PDB file of C-alpha atoms in Angstrom:
ATOM      1  CA  MET A   1      -7.332  10.978 -51.523  1.00 89.00           C
ATOM      2  CA  THR A   2      -9.743  11.589 -48.611  1.00 92.00           C
ATOM      3  CA  ILE A   3      -9.158  10.258 -45.132  1.00 93.00           C
ATOM      4  CA  LYS A   4     -11.760   7.592 -45.612  1.00 93.00           C
ATOM      5  CA  GLU A   5     -10.073   6.431 -48.915  1.00 93.00           C
ATOM      6  CA  PHE A   6      -6.728   6.515 -47.344  1.00 92.00           C
ATOM      7  CA  ALA A   7      -7.934   4.596 -44.284  1.00 93.00           C
ATOM      8  CA  CYS A   8      -9.344   1.864 -46.637  1.00 94.00           C
ATOM      9  CA  LEU A   9      -5.940   1.757 -48.375  1.00 94.00           C
ATOM     10  CA  CYS A  10      -4.047   1.241 -45.057  1.00 94.00           C
ATOM     11  CA  GLY A  11      -6.720  -1.121 -43.582  1.00 93.00           C
ATOM     12  CA  CYS A  12      -7.327   1.039 -40.534  1.00 93.00           C
ATOM     13  CA  ASN A  13      -9.942   3.248 -38.949  1.00 92.00           C
ATOM     14  CA  PRO A  14     -10.076   7.019 -39.790  1.00 94.00           C
ATOM     15  CA  GLN A  15      -9.901   7.749 -36.063  1.00 94.00           C
ATOM     16  CA  THR A  16      -6.483   6.161 -36.028  1.00 94.00           C
ATOM     17  CA  LEU A  17      -5.265   8.596 -38.728  1.00 94.00           C
ATOM     18  CA  ARG A  18      -6.715  11.450 -36.731  1.00 94.00           C
ATOM     19  CA  TYR A  19      -4.768  10.248 -33.702  1.00 94.00           C
ATOM     20  CA  TYR A  20      -1.586   9.986 -35.586  1.00 94.00           C
ATOM     21  CA  ASP A  21      -2.179  13.532 -36.800  1.00 93.00           C
ATOM     22  CA  HIS A  22      -2.790  14.695 -33.260  1.00 93.00           C
ATOM     23  CA  VAL A  23       0.535  13.296 -31.942  1.00 93.00           C
ATOM     24  CA  ASN A  24       2.484  14.474 -35.023  1.00 93.00           C
ATOM     25  CA  LEU A  25       3.258  11.118 -36.484  1.00 94.00           C
ATOM     26  CA  LEU A  26       1.391  11.284 -39.747  1.00 94.00           C
ATOM     27  CA  LYS A  27       0.054  14.631 -40.907  1.00 94.00           C
ATOM     28  CA  PRO A  28      -2.205  14.733 -43.897  1.00 94.00           C
ATOM     29  CA  GLY A  29      -0.647  15.917 -47.090  1.00 92.00           C
ATOM     30  CA  LYS A  30      -3.191  18.758 -47.266  1.00 92.00           C
ATOM     31  CA  VAL A  31      -6.063  20.142 -45.257  1.00 90.00           C
ATOM     32  CA  ASN A  32      -8.767  22.134 -46.869  1.00 85.00           C
ATOM     33  CA  GLN A  33      -8.793  25.342 -44.875  1.00 83.00           C
ATOM     34  CA  CYS A  34     -12.538  25.978 -45.415  1.00 84.00           C
ATOM     35  CA  SER A  35     -13.982  22.506 -44.758  1.00 83.00           C
ATOM     36  CA  GLY A  36     -11.157  21.023 -42.603  1.00 85.00           C
ATOM     37  CA  TYR A  37     -11.139  17.836 -44.697  1.00 89.00           C
ATOM     38  CA  ARG A  38      -7.872  15.841 -44.665  1.00 91.00           C
ATOM     39  CA  TYR A  39      -6.192  14.681 -47.841  1.00 92.00           C
ATOM     40  CA  TYR A  40      -3.474  12.158 -48.008  1.00 94.00           C
ATOM     41  CA  ASP A  41      -0.951  11.190 -50.662  1.00 93.00           C
ATOM     42  CA  GLU A  42      -0.714   7.464 -51.641  1.00 92.00           C
ATOM     43  CA  ASP A  43       2.973   7.268 -50.705  1.00 92.00           C
ATOM     44  CA  GLN A  44       2.093   8.204 -47.147  1.00 94.00           C
ATOM     45  CA  ALA A  45       0.753   4.673 -46.761  1.00 95.00           C
ATOM     46  CA  LEU A  46       4.409   3.507 -46.534  1.00 94.00           C
ATOM     47  CA  ILE A  47       4.804   5.897 -43.498  1.00 94.00           C
ATOM     48  CA  PHE A  48       1.638   4.431 -41.990  1.00 95.00           C
ATOM     49  CA  VAL A  49       3.059   0.995 -42.290  1.00 95.00           C
ATOM     50  CA  LYS A  50       6.247   1.950 -40.652  1.00 94.00           C
ATOM     51  CA  ILE A  51       4.360   3.700 -37.764  1.00 95.00           C
ATOM     52  CA  LYS A  52       1.982   0.675 -37.277  1.00 95.00           C
ATOM     53  CA  ASN A  53       4.677  -1.899 -37.014  1.00 95.00           C
ATOM     54  CA  LEU A  54       6.881   0.140 -34.763  1.00 95.00           C
ATOM     55  CA  GLN A  55       3.899   0.766 -32.524  1.00 93.00           C
ATOM     56  CA  LYS A  56       3.067  -2.987 -32.472  1.00 94.00           C
ATOM     57  CA  ALA A  57       6.688  -3.637 -31.586  1.00 94.00           C
ATOM     58  CA  GLY A  58       6.329  -1.619 -28.473  1.00 93.00           C
ATOM     59  CA  PHE A  59       8.128   1.629 -29.477  1.00 95.00           C
ATOM     60  CA  THR A  60       6.909   4.696 -27.737  1.00 94.00           C
ATOM     61  CA  ILE A  61       5.431   7.621 -29.703  1.00 94.00           C
ATOM     62  CA  ASP A  62       8.638   9.679 -29.198  1.00 94.00           C
ATOM     63  CA  GLU A  63      10.744   6.741 -30.382  1.00 95.00           C
ATOM     64  CA  ILE A  64       8.622   6.249 -33.491  1.00 95.00           C
ATOM     65  CA  ARG A  65       8.726  10.053 -34.231  1.00 94.00           C
ATOM     66  CA  GLU A  66      12.591   9.829 -34.131  1.00 93.00           C
ATOM     67  CA  LEU A  67      12.753   6.822 -36.509  1.00 94.00           C
ATOM     68  CA  LEU A  68      10.329   8.019 -39.148  1.00 92.00           C
ATOM     69  CA  ASP A  69      12.873   9.686 -41.275  1.00 90.00           C
ATOM     70  CA  LYS A  70      15.455   7.026 -40.899  1.00 92.00           C
ATOM     71  CA  ASP A  71      16.226   4.356 -43.491  1.00 91.00           C
ATOM     72  CA  ASP A  72      15.411   0.668 -43.174  1.00 92.00           C
ATOM     73  CA  ASN A  73      18.975  -0.223 -41.797  1.00 94.00           C
ATOM     74  CA  VAL A  74      18.423   2.088 -38.891  1.00 95.00           C
ATOM     75  CA  ILE A  75      15.019   0.730 -38.199  1.00 94.00           C
ATOM     76  CA  TYR A  76      16.236  -2.805 -38.311  1.00 95.00           C
ATOM     77  CA  LYS A  77      18.865  -1.989 -35.838  1.00 96.00           C
ATOM     78  CA  ALA A  78      16.198  -0.413 -33.592  1.00 95.00           C
ATOM     79  CA  PHE A  79      14.158  -3.636 -33.970  1.00 96.00           C
ATOM     80  CA  ASP A  80      17.263  -5.662 -32.879  1.00 96.00           C
ATOM     81  CA  LYS A  81      17.728  -3.391 -29.800  1.00 95.00           C
ATOM     82  CA  LYS A  82      14.148  -3.685 -28.915  1.00 95.00           C
ATOM     83  CA  ILE A  83      14.225  -7.513 -29.277  1.00 96.00           C
ATOM     84  CA  ALA A  84      17.301  -7.642 -26.984  1.00 96.00           C
ATOM     85  CA  GLU A  85      15.427  -5.477 -24.388  1.00 94.00           C
ATOM     86  CA  GLU A  86      12.319  -7.706 -24.531  1.00 94.00           C
ATOM     87  CA  GLU A  87      14.429 -10.895 -24.145  1.00 96.00           C
ATOM     88  CA  LYS A  88      16.277  -9.481 -21.186  1.00 96.00           C
ATOM     89  CA  ARG A  89      12.878  -8.499 -19.623  1.00 94.00           C
ATOM     90  CA  LEU A  90      11.566 -11.986 -20.396  1.00 95.00           C
ATOM     91  CA  GLN A  91      14.546 -13.592 -18.559  1.00 96.00           C
ATOM     92  CA  GLU A  92      13.869 -11.274 -15.591  1.00 95.00           C
ATOM     93  CA  ILE A  93      10.107 -12.352 -15.530  1.00 94.00           C
ATOM     94  CA  LYS A  94      11.213 -16.016 -15.635  1.00 94.00           C
ATOM     95  CA  ALA A  95      13.550 -15.545 -12.790  1.00 93.00           C
ATOM     96  CA  ILE A  96      10.876 -13.746 -10.748  1.00 93.00           C
ATOM     97  CA  GLN A  97       8.495 -16.653 -11.544  1.00 92.00           C
ATOM     98  CA  LYS A  98      11.028 -19.171 -10.182  1.00 89.00           C
ATOM     99  CA  SER A  99      11.681 -17.216  -7.008  1.00 93.00           C
ATOM    100  CA  TYR A 100       7.961 -16.325  -6.350  1.00 91.00           C
ATOM    101  CA  GLN A 101       6.942 -19.324  -4.449  1.00 89.00           C
ATOM    102  CA  THR A 102      10.195 -19.515  -2.438  1.00 90.00           C
ATOM    103  CA  GLU A 103       9.645 -15.846  -1.330  1.00 90.00           C
ATOM    104  CA  MET A 104       6.103 -16.525  -0.543  1.00 89.00           C
ATOM    105  CA  ASN A 105       6.995 -19.471   1.597  1.00 89.00           C
ATOM    106  CA  MET A 106       9.732 -17.479   3.474  1.00 91.00           C
ATOM    107  CA  ILE A 107       7.271 -14.632   4.311  1.00 87.00           C
ATOM    108  CA  GLN A 108       4.709 -17.123   5.425  1.00 84.00           C
ATOM    109  CA  GLU A 109       7.274 -18.766   7.704  1.00 88.00           C
ATOM    110  CA  LYS A 110       8.034 -15.400   9.095  1.00 85.00           C
ATOM    111  CA  ILE A 111       4.520 -14.511   9.725  1.00 79.00           C
ATOM    112  CA  ASN A 112       4.012 -17.853  11.441  1.00 83.00           C
ATOM    113  CA  ASN A 113       6.992 -17.296  13.629  1.00 85.00           C
ATOM    114  CA  VAL A 114       5.653 -13.871  14.675  1.00 80.00           C
ATOM    115  CA  LYS A 115       2.207 -15.261  15.192  1.00 80.00           C
ATOM    116  CA  ASN A 116       3.557 -18.078  17.365  1.00 84.00           C
ATOM    117  CA  LYS A 117       5.596 -15.469  19.374  1.00 84.00           C
ATOM    118  CA  VAL A 118       2.710 -13.237  20.042  1.00 81.00           C
ATOM    119  CA  ILE A 119       0.236 -15.964  20.827  1.00 84.00           C
ATOM    120  CA  GLN A 120       2.769 -17.645  23.243  1.00 86.00           C
ATOM    121  CA  ALA A 121       3.393 -14.357  24.805  1.00 85.00           C
ATOM    122  CA  MET A 122      -0.351 -13.786  25.402  1.00 87.00           C
ATOM    123  CA  GLN A 123      -0.848 -17.331  26.721  1.00 88.00           C
ATOM    124  CA  GLU A 124       1.914 -16.809  29.267  1.00 88.00           C
ATOM    125  CA  TYR A 125       0.562 -13.482  30.198  1.00 89.00           C
ATOM    126  CA  ASP A 126      -1.791 -12.819  33.253  1.00 90.00           C
ATOM    127  CA  PRO A 127      -3.984  -9.929  32.420  1.00 91.00           C
ATOM    128  CA  SER A 128      -6.057 -10.133  35.623  1.00 91.00           C
ATOM    129  CA  LYS A 129      -4.011  -7.667  37.657  1.00 90.00           C
ATOM    130  CA  GLU A 130      -3.491  -5.129  34.889  1.00 93.00           C
ATOM    131  CA  PHE A 131      -6.841  -5.403  33.085  1.00 94.00           C
ATOM    132  CA  GLY A 132      -9.066  -6.995  35.661  1.00 92.00           C
ATOM    133  CA  ILE A 133     -10.641  -9.400  33.188  1.00 91.00           C
ATOM    134  CA  SER A 134     -11.511 -13.093  33.574  1.00 89.00           C
ATOM    135  CA  ARG A 135      -9.557 -15.936  31.948  1.00 87.00           C
ATOM    136  CA  ASP A 136     -12.643 -16.741  29.722  1.00 88.00           C
ATOM    137  CA  GLU A 137     -12.696 -13.178  28.307  1.00 87.00           C
ATOM    138  CA  TYR A 138      -9.047 -13.190  27.833  1.00 90.00           C
ATOM    139  CA  TYR A 139      -9.096 -16.472  25.910  1.00 88.00           C
ATOM    140  CA  SER A 140     -11.741 -14.959  23.688  1.00 85.00           C
ATOM    141  CA  ILE A 141      -9.238 -12.127  22.850  1.00 84.00           C
ATOM    142  CA  ILE A 142      -6.438 -14.568  22.171  1.00 85.00           C
ATOM    143  CA  SER A 143      -8.785 -16.531  19.870  1.00 82.00           C
ATOM    144  CA  ASN A 144      -9.607 -13.309  18.129  1.00 73.00           C
ATOM    145  CA  VAL A 145      -5.957 -12.546  17.622  1.00 71.00           C
ATOM    146  CA  ASN A 146      -5.213 -16.075  16.450  1.00 73.00           C
ATOM    147  CA  ARG A 147      -8.154 -16.134  14.057  1.00 67.00           C
ATOM    148  CA  HIS A 148      -7.271 -12.946  12.303  1.00 59.00           C
ATOM    149  CA  PHE A 149      -3.502 -13.253  12.233  1.00 59.00           C
ATOM    150  CA  ASP A 150      -3.320 -13.883   8.505  1.00 49.00           C
ATOM    151  CA  ASN A 151      -3.379 -10.077   8.301  1.00 43.00           C
ATOM    152  CA  ILE A 152      -1.179  -9.280  11.149  1.00 40.00           C
ATOM    153  CA  VAL A 153       2.440  -7.987  11.171  1.00 38.00           C
ATOM    154  CA  VAL A 154       3.927  -6.995  14.553  1.00 36.00           C
ATOM    155  CA  SER A 155       6.466  -4.270  14.920  1.00 37.00           C
ATOM    156  CA  ASN A 156       7.193  -1.467  17.463  1.00 38.00           C
ATOM    157  CA  ILE A 157       4.454   0.558  15.820  1.00 34.00           C
ATOM    158  CA  ARG A 158       1.175  -1.424  15.250  1.00 39.00           C
ATOM    159  CA  HIS A 159      -1.794  -0.427  13.119  1.00 38.00           C
ATOM    160  CA  PHE A 160      -5.059  -1.994  14.239  1.00 37.00           C
ATOM    161  CA  ASP A 161      -8.259  -2.106  12.119  1.00 40.00           C
ATOM    162  CA  PHE A 162     -11.424  -2.941  14.030  1.00 37.00           C
ATOM    163  CA  GLU A 163     -13.207  -4.205  10.974  1.00 40.00           C
ATOM    164  CA  GLU A 164     -10.372  -6.496   9.739  1.00 38.00           C
ATOM    165  CA  PHE A 165      -8.227  -6.607  12.825  1.00 38.00           C
ATOM    166  CA  ASN A 166      -5.085  -5.673  10.770  1.00 41.00           C
ATOM    167  CA  TYR A 167      -1.700  -4.778  11.872  1.00 41.00           C
ATOM    168  CA  LYS A 168       0.568  -3.190   9.396  1.00 40.00           C
ATOM    169  CA  GLU A 169       4.275  -2.632   9.810  1.00 40.00           C
ATOM    170  CA  GLU A 170       5.424   1.042   9.538  1.00 43.00           C
ATOM    171  CA  SER A 171       8.857   2.490   9.690  1.00 40.00           C
ATOM    172  CA  ILE A 172       9.664   3.769  13.146  1.00 40.00           C
ATOM    173  CA  GLU A 173      11.560   6.698  11.567  1.00 44.00           C
ATOM    174  CA  GLU A 174       8.457   8.134   9.946  1.00 46.00           C
ATOM    175  CA  GLN A 175       8.146  11.726  11.270  1.00 46.00           C
ATOM    176  CA  GLU A 176       4.424  11.590  12.138  1.00 46.00           C
ATOM    177  CA  TYR A 177       5.099   8.838  14.621  1.00 49.00           C
ATOM    178  CA  LEU A 178       8.334  10.303  16.070  1.00 54.00           C
ATOM    179  CA  ASP A 179       6.422  13.469  16.930  1.00 73.00           C
ATOM    180  CA  ILE A 180       2.821  12.268  17.175  1.00 81.00           C
ATOM    181  CA  LEU A 181       1.926  14.296  20.309  1.00 86.00           C
ATOM    182  CA  HIS A 182       2.677  17.515  18.378  1.00 86.00           C
ATOM    183  CA  ASN A 183       1.274  16.337  15.036  1.00 88.00           C
ATOM    184  CA  PRO A 184      -1.398  19.044  14.055  1.00 89.00           C
ATOM    185  CA  GLU A 185      -3.431  16.318  12.259  1.00 90.00           C
ATOM    186  CA  TYR A 186      -4.279  14.812  15.693  1.00 93.00           C
ATOM    187  CA  GLU A 187      -5.899  16.137  18.900  1.00 95.00           C
ATOM    188  CA  LEU A 188      -5.286  14.930  22.244  1.00 95.00           C
ATOM    189  CA  VAL A 189      -8.437  13.329  23.749  1.00 96.00           C
ATOM    190  CA  PHE A 190      -6.996  11.504  26.864  1.00 97.00           C
ATOM    191  CA  GLU A 191      -3.946  11.158  28.815  1.00 97.00           C
ATOM    192  CA  LYS A 192      -2.841   9.389  32.058  1.00 97.00           C
ATOM    193  CA  HIS A 193       0.548   9.276  33.705  1.00 97.00           C
ATOM    194  CA  ALA A 194       2.202   7.258  36.426  1.00 96.00           C
ATOM    195  CA  TRP A 195      -0.558   4.679  36.494  1.00 94.00           C
ATOM    196  CA  SER A 196      -0.330   1.319  38.235  1.00 93.00           C
ATOM    197  CA  ASN A 197      -3.040  -0.763  36.468  1.00 94.00           C
ATOM    198  CA  ILE A 198      -5.011   0.179  33.381  1.00 95.00           C
ATOM    199  CA  LYS A 199      -8.146  -1.335  34.789  1.00 95.00           C
ATOM    200  CA  ASP A 200      -8.413   1.526  37.203  1.00 96.00           C
ATOM    201  CA  PHE A 201      -9.158   4.024  34.402  1.00 96.00           C
ATOM    202  CA  ILE A 202      -9.977   1.995  31.288  1.00 95.00           C
ATOM    203  CA  ASP A 203     -13.685   3.022  31.479  1.00 95.00           C
ATOM    204  CA  GLU A 204     -12.674   6.643  31.048  1.00 96.00           C
ATOM    205  CA  PHE A 205     -11.581   5.866  27.407  1.00 94.00           C
ATOM    206  CA  ILE A 206     -13.122   2.645  26.466  1.00 93.00           C
ATOM    207  CA  CYS A 207     -16.055   4.079  24.374  1.00 94.00           C
ATOM    208  CA  LEU A 208     -14.757   5.197  20.953  1.00 93.00           C
ATOM    209  CA  GLU A 209     -16.380   7.511  18.365  1.00 93.00           C
ATOM    210  CA  ASP A 210     -17.697   5.414  15.484  1.00 93.00           C
ATOM    211  CA  GLY A 211     -15.614   5.909  12.336  1.00 91.00           C
ATOM    212  CA  ALA A 212     -12.883   7.812  13.974  1.00 92.00           C
ATOM    213  CA  GLU A 213      -9.100   7.131  13.737  1.00 92.00           C
ATOM    214  CA  TYR A 214      -7.150   7.001  16.984  1.00 92.00           C
ATOM    215  CA  PHE A 215      -3.554   6.740  17.961  1.00 92.00           C
ATOM    216  CA  LEU A 216      -2.443   5.272  21.276  1.00 92.00           C
ATOM    217  CA  ASN A 217       1.103   6.319  22.473  1.00 92.00           C
ATOM    218  CA  ILE A 218       2.090   4.052  25.530  1.00 92.00           C
ATOM    219  CA  SER A 219       5.229   4.170  27.559  1.00 91.00           C
ATOM    220  CA  LEU A 220       5.763   1.008  29.631  1.00 90.00           C
ATOM    221  CA  VAL A 221       8.404  -0.153  32.010  1.00 86.00           C
ATOM    222  CA  ASP A 222      10.484  -2.648  29.921  1.00 67.00           C
ATOM    223  CA  ASP A 223      10.724  -5.344  32.463  1.00 62.00           C
ATOM    224  CA  GLU A 224       9.755  -7.966  29.898  1.00 63.00           C
ATOM    225  CA  PRO A 225       9.306  -7.180  26.149  1.00 65.00           C
ATOM    226  CA  LEU A 226       7.024 -10.085  25.571  1.00 68.00           C
ATOM    227  CA  ASN A 227       4.722  -8.830  28.294  1.00 81.00           C
ATOM    228  CA  ASN A 228       4.486  -5.491  26.452  1.00 84.00           C
ATOM    229  CA  ILE A 229       3.455  -7.350  23.266  1.00 83.00           C
ATOM    230  CA  ALA A 230       0.917  -9.229  25.243  1.00 87.00           C
ATOM    231  CA  PHE A 231      -0.272  -6.016  26.887  1.00 90.00           C
ATOM    232  CA  SER A 232      -0.793  -4.151  23.572  1.00 87.00           C
ATOM    233  CA  ASN A 233      -2.681  -7.051  22.023  1.00 84.00           C
ATOM    234  CA  THR A 234      -4.840  -7.410  25.016  1.00 89.00           C
ATOM    235  CA  LEU A 235      -5.674  -3.725  25.186  1.00 90.00           C
ATOM    236  CA  LEU A 236      -6.625  -3.599  21.503  1.00 85.00           C
ATOM    237  CA  GLY A 237      -8.536  -6.747  21.833  1.00 83.00           C
ATOM    238  CA  ILE A 238     -10.600  -5.271  24.756  1.00 87.00           C
ATOM    239  CA  LEU A 239     -11.255  -2.104  22.705  1.00 88.00           C
ATOM    240  CA  LEU A 240     -12.579  -4.321  19.923  1.00 81.00           C
ATOM    241  CA  ASP A 241     -14.913  -6.260  22.253  1.00 82.00           C
ATOM    242  CA  ARG A 242     -16.140  -3.161  24.025  1.00 86.00           C
ATOM    243  CA  ASN A 243     -16.955  -1.276  20.717  1.00 88.00           C
ATOM    244  CA  PRO A 244     -18.907  -3.867  18.640  1.00 86.00           C
ATOM    245  CA  GLY A 245     -20.077  -2.875  15.206  1.00 87.00           C
ATOM    246  CA  LYS A 246     -17.947   0.303  15.193  1.00 87.00           C
ATOM    247  CA  LYS A 247     -15.657   0.953  12.278  1.00 87.00           C
ATOM    248  CA  ASN A 248     -12.562   2.453  13.855  1.00 83.00           C
ATOM    249  CA  ASN A 249      -8.880   2.472  13.022  1.00 85.00           C
ATOM    250  CA  ILE A 250      -6.523   2.702  15.887  1.00 84.00           C
ATOM    251  CA  SER A 251      -2.748   2.648  15.911  1.00 84.00           C
ATOM    252  CA  CYS A 252      -0.672   1.705  18.912  1.00 85.00           C
ATOM    253  CA  ASN A 253       2.898   2.621  19.626  1.00 87.00           C
ATOM    254  CA  ILE A 254       4.489   0.916  22.551  1.00 86.00           C
ATOM    255  CA  GLU A 255       7.835   2.362  23.804  1.00 86.00           C
ATOM    256  CA  GLU A 256      10.117   1.989  26.797  1.00 87.00           C
ATOM    257  CA  SER A 257       9.434   4.514  29.593  1.00 90.00           C
ATOM    258  CA  GLU A 258      12.186   6.961  30.182  1.00 90.00           C
ATOM    259  CA  ASP A 259      11.292   7.771  33.780  1.00 92.00           C
ATOM    260  CA  GLY A 260      10.316   4.326  35.015  1.00 91.00           C
ATOM    261  CA  LYS A 261       6.619   5.151  35.059  1.00 93.00           C
ATOM    262  CA  LYS A 262       3.729   4.255  32.808  1.00 93.00           C
ATOM    263  CA  HIS A 263       2.213   6.815  30.477  1.00 95.00           C
ATOM    264  CA  LEU A 264      -0.709   6.787  28.003  1.00 96.00           C
ATOM    265  CA  TRP A 265      -1.739   9.376  25.512  1.00 96.00           C
ATOM    266  CA  ILE A 266      -4.767   8.887  23.254  1.00 95.00           C
ATOM    267  CA  LEU A 267      -5.076  11.084  20.201  1.00 95.00           C
ATOM    268  CA  LYS A 268      -7.808  11.230  17.605  1.00 95.00           C
ATOM    269  CA  CYS A 269      -7.392  12.201  13.915  1.00 93.00           C
ATOM    270  CA  ARG A 270      -8.953  15.677  13.112  1.00 89.00           C
ATOM    271  CA  LYS A 271     -10.085  14.627   9.603  1.00 78.00           C
TER     272      LYS A 271
END
């Protein structure tokens, strides 16, 4: 019978039969070499039913192909195995469902703890000497951090997105950060060493190129870790305020100085 007649017998679309032919599941009994027409034998409908049901049960094409020449006992055992796998997976999904809200609450609590720590550090920090900004401007920066903290995660390496004010945690072991100063994907655009207060030279790098990606590598004297957290957030907040409307991405790595002096390197992604 023709492919159209065979499709009517099986209750399927001829395209399905062409697909089964293409993946070597159900080849036509004969193909006219001149016209290319496919012809099927009636008993091939039993093979079609086997394929259709195995496919509906979730067996892969390769699994179906291996079962096609097996008897019904083997196929029923394959169904039993598939049922056991699906039941196990269902139990795993149920367990995930039960733990979902607990884990969400735990993560939210951690975020809140980090948020409180950062905001407290900033509130206790006096930026006037280091940055030369007024308390009103500083409170505006703190409010900005507080308002956008739903998307903030603080770590030794911080990613800052000007548009969304995002911090994303990255692994400190990642090679591109360990050797950022020699990363060929970045070019050094500014550096300052042994400085006292950043206000003395912040105007030299405050203007950023719109759409560019920057990396700030900063070495500070580790007299108080929380002050360093406040310093980095304040610096990034000032960059945000001084570059309104620009869509930049800037990463900031704060590390302890090895020589007791402050150092700043600013790199820009070459792409």
